Amino acid sequence: MFPAAREGMVPSAGVALALRARPWLKRLDTPMCGRELDACVGVSVPMPPDLSFDMAGRSYCVLWRALDAMWSKFGDVPADMAAASAGTQDSLL
């Protein structure tokens, strides 16, 4: 996803390019409801009940926690997510 590190450093220009190509990376720490999680990533992201919180009658979770819980559960990127993101500019892979 990011350029390879050279001597322990990642080139800032490469990081900026990766962030522009994958706008969802800027939202990794943003609390989202289930519908927002799905819209941000483009496929169904299950809301992890043990990592979410309720506010105004909805469950919310930050994107990175939801993705981490989903990938931990499946052991890898789910096939439907890989297929949905294959060949797109903001691919998760």
PDB file of C-alpha atoms in Angstrom:
ATOM      1  CA  MET A   1       0.000   0.000   0.000  1.00  0.00           C
ATOM      2  CA  PHE A   2       2.846   2.377   0.845  1.00  0.00           C
ATOM      3  CA  PRO A   3       6.218   2.665  -0.874  1.00  0.00           C
ATOM      4  CA  ALA A   4       8.979   0.414   0.413  1.00  0.00           C
ATOM      5  CA  ALA A   5      11.058   1.854   3.231  1.00  0.00           C
ATOM      6  CA  ARG A   6      14.649   2.719   2.457  1.00  0.00           C
ATOM      7  CA  GLU A   7      17.046   2.673   5.379  1.00  0.00           C
ATOM      8  CA  GLY A   8      14.072   2.685   7.746  1.00  0.00           C
ATOM      9  CA  MET A   9      12.454   5.717   6.107  1.00  0.00           C
ATOM     10  CA  VAL A  10       9.357   5.884   3.899  1.00  0.00           C
ATOM     11  CA  PRO A  11       9.485   8.658   1.285  1.00  0.00           C
ATOM     12  CA  SER A  12       6.882  11.322   2.145  1.00  0.00           C
ATOM     13  CA  ALA A  13       6.039  11.896  -1.529  1.00  0.00           C
ATOM     14  CA  GLY A  14       5.161   8.214  -1.865  1.00  0.00           C
ATOM     15  CA  VAL A  15       2.960   8.336   1.241  1.00  0.00           C
ATOM     16  CA  ALA A  16       1.155  11.425  -0.108  1.00  0.00           C
ATOM     17  CA  LEU A  17       0.568   9.623  -3.416  1.00  0.00           C
ATOM     18  CA  ALA A  18      -0.788   6.545  -1.605  1.00  0.00           C
ATOM     19  CA  LEU A  19      -3.156   8.712   0.455  1.00  0.00           C
ATOM     20  CA  ARG A  20      -4.488  10.438  -2.673  1.00  0.00           C
ATOM     21  CA  ALA A  21      -5.002   7.060  -4.378  1.00  0.00           C
ATOM     22  CA  ARG A  22      -6.744   5.600  -1.303  1.00  0.00           C
ATOM     23  CA  PRO A  23      -8.848   8.347   0.326  1.00  0.00           C
ATOM     24  CA  TRP A  24     -10.292   5.919   2.880  1.00  0.00           C
ATOM     25  CA  LEU A  25      -6.864   5.817   4.603  1.00  0.00           C
ATOM     26  CA  LYS A  26      -7.490   9.332   5.937  1.00  0.00           C
ATOM     27  CA  ARG A  27     -10.640   8.062   7.641  1.00  0.00           C
ATOM     28  CA  LEU A  28      -9.109   5.117   9.543  1.00  0.00           C
ATOM     29  CA  ASP A  29      -9.649   6.825  12.920  1.00  0.00           C
ATOM     30  CA  THR A  30     -13.095   8.276  12.163  1.00  0.00           C
ATOM     31  CA  PRO A  31     -16.045   6.714  14.049  1.00  0.00           C
ATOM     32  CA  MET A  32     -18.638   5.486  11.526  1.00  0.00           C
ATOM     33  CA  CYS A  33     -21.955   3.681  11.665  1.00  0.00           C
ATOM     34  CA  GLY A  34     -22.406   0.427   9.727  1.00  0.00           C
ATOM     35  CA  ARG A  35     -23.789   2.153   6.625  1.00  0.00           C
ATOM     36  CA  GLU A  36     -20.846   4.589   6.572  1.00  0.00           C
ATOM     37  CA  LEU A  37     -18.353   1.733   6.984  1.00  0.00           C
ATOM     38  CA  ASP A  38     -19.877  -0.065   4.005  1.00  0.00           C
ATOM     39  CA  ALA A  39     -19.932   3.091   1.866  1.00  0.00           C
ATOM     40  CA  CYS A  40     -16.334   3.992   2.736  1.00  0.00           C
ATOM     41  CA  VAL A  41     -14.877   0.614   1.816  1.00  0.00           C
ATOM     42  CA  GLY A  42     -17.356  -0.363  -0.887  1.00  0.00           C
ATOM     43  CA  VAL A  43     -18.341  -3.757   0.498  1.00  0.00           C
ATOM     44  CA  SER A  44     -20.143  -4.943   3.605  1.00  0.00           C
ATOM     45  CA  VAL A  45     -18.007  -4.462   6.715  1.00  0.00           C
ATOM     46  CA  PRO A  46     -19.490  -6.181   9.775  1.00  0.00           C
ATOM     47  CA  MET A  47     -19.813  -4.013  12.872  1.00  0.00           C
ATOM     48  CA  PRO A  48     -17.726  -5.686  15.622  1.00  0.00           C
ATOM     49  CA  PRO A  49     -20.058  -5.625  18.657  1.00  0.00           C
ATOM     50  CA  ASP A  50     -17.251  -5.783  21.213  1.00  0.00           C
ATOM     51  CA  LEU A  51     -15.362  -2.847  19.610  1.00  0.00           C
ATOM     52  CA  SER A  52     -18.274  -0.527  18.814  1.00  0.00           C
ATOM     53  CA  PHE A  53     -20.054   2.092  20.906  1.00  0.00           C
ATOM     54  CA  ASP A  54     -23.585   3.473  20.799  1.00  0.00           C
ATOM     55  CA  MET A  55     -24.387   7.106  20.163  1.00  0.00           C
ATOM     56  CA  ALA A  56     -27.764   8.602  19.226  1.00  0.00           C
ATOM     57  CA  GLY A  57     -29.288   5.144  18.835  1.00  0.00           C
ATOM     58  CA  ARG A  58     -26.663   3.838  16.384  1.00  0.00           C
ATOM     59  CA  SER A  59     -23.608   1.663  16.783  1.00  0.00           C
ATOM     60  CA  TYR A  60     -20.321   3.257  15.722  1.00  0.00           C
ATOM     61  CA  CYS A  61     -16.826   1.918  15.252  1.00  0.00           C
ATOM     62  CA  VAL A  62     -13.627   3.379  13.838  1.00  0.00           C
ATOM     63  CA  LEU A  63     -12.718   2.002  10.401  1.00  0.00           C
ATOM     64  CA  TRP A  64      -9.378   0.473  11.357  1.00  0.00           C
ATOM     65  CA  ARG A  65     -10.923  -1.515  14.226  1.00  0.00           C
ATOM     66  CA  ALA A  66     -13.738  -2.827  12.014  1.00  0.00           C
ATOM     67  CA  LEU A  67     -11.286  -3.867   9.272  1.00  0.00           C
ATOM     68  CA  ASP A  68      -8.915  -5.434  11.800  1.00  0.00           C
ATOM     69  CA  ALA A  69     -11.728  -7.444  13.393  1.00  0.00           C
ATOM     70  CA  MET A  70     -13.026  -8.560   9.998  1.00  0.00           C
ATOM     71  CA  TRP A  71      -9.615  -9.634   8.703  1.00  0.00           C
ATOM     72  CA  SER A  72      -8.774 -11.383  11.996  1.00  0.00           C
ATOM     73  CA  LYS A  73     -12.020 -13.322  11.796  1.00  0.00           C
ATOM     74  CA  PHE A  74     -11.410 -14.474   8.239  1.00  0.00           C
ATOM     75  CA  GLY A  75      -7.643 -14.814   8.574  1.00  0.00           C
ATOM     76  CA  ASP A  76      -7.148 -12.777   5.405  1.00  0.00           C
ATOM     77  CA  VAL A  77      -8.971 -10.370   3.139  1.00  0.00           C
ATOM     78  CA  PRO A  78     -12.403 -11.870   2.375  1.00  0.00           C
ATOM     79  CA  ALA A  79     -12.890 -12.984  -1.231  1.00  0.00           C
ATOM     80  CA  ASP A  80     -15.837 -10.617  -1.798  1.00  0.00           C
ATOM     81  CA  MET A  81     -13.750  -7.658  -0.627  1.00  0.00           C
ATOM     82  CA  ALA A  82     -10.797  -8.656  -2.789  1.00  0.00           C
ATOM     83  CA  ALA A  83     -13.072  -9.100  -5.807  1.00  0.00           C
ATOM     84  CA  ALA A  84     -14.879  -5.811  -5.198  1.00  0.00           C
ATOM     85  CA  SER A  85     -11.654  -3.850  -4.907  1.00  0.00           C
ATOM     86  CA  ALA A  86      -9.638  -5.608  -7.641  1.00  0.00           C
ATOM     87  CA  GLY A  87      -8.506  -3.203 -10.294  1.00  0.00           C
ATOM     88  CA  THR A  88      -9.837  -0.089  -8.571  1.00  0.00           C
ATOM     89  CA  GLN A  89      -7.756   2.922  -7.733  1.00  0.00           C
ATOM     90  CA  ASP A  90      -8.594   2.729  -4.039  1.00  0.00           C
ATOM     91  CA  SER A  91      -7.983  -0.995  -3.727  1.00  0.00           C
ATOM     92  CA  LEU A  92      -7.570  -2.297  -0.204  1.00  0.00           C
ATOM     93  CA  LEU A  93      -4.847  -4.666  -1.300  1.00  0.00           C
TER      94      LEU A  93
END
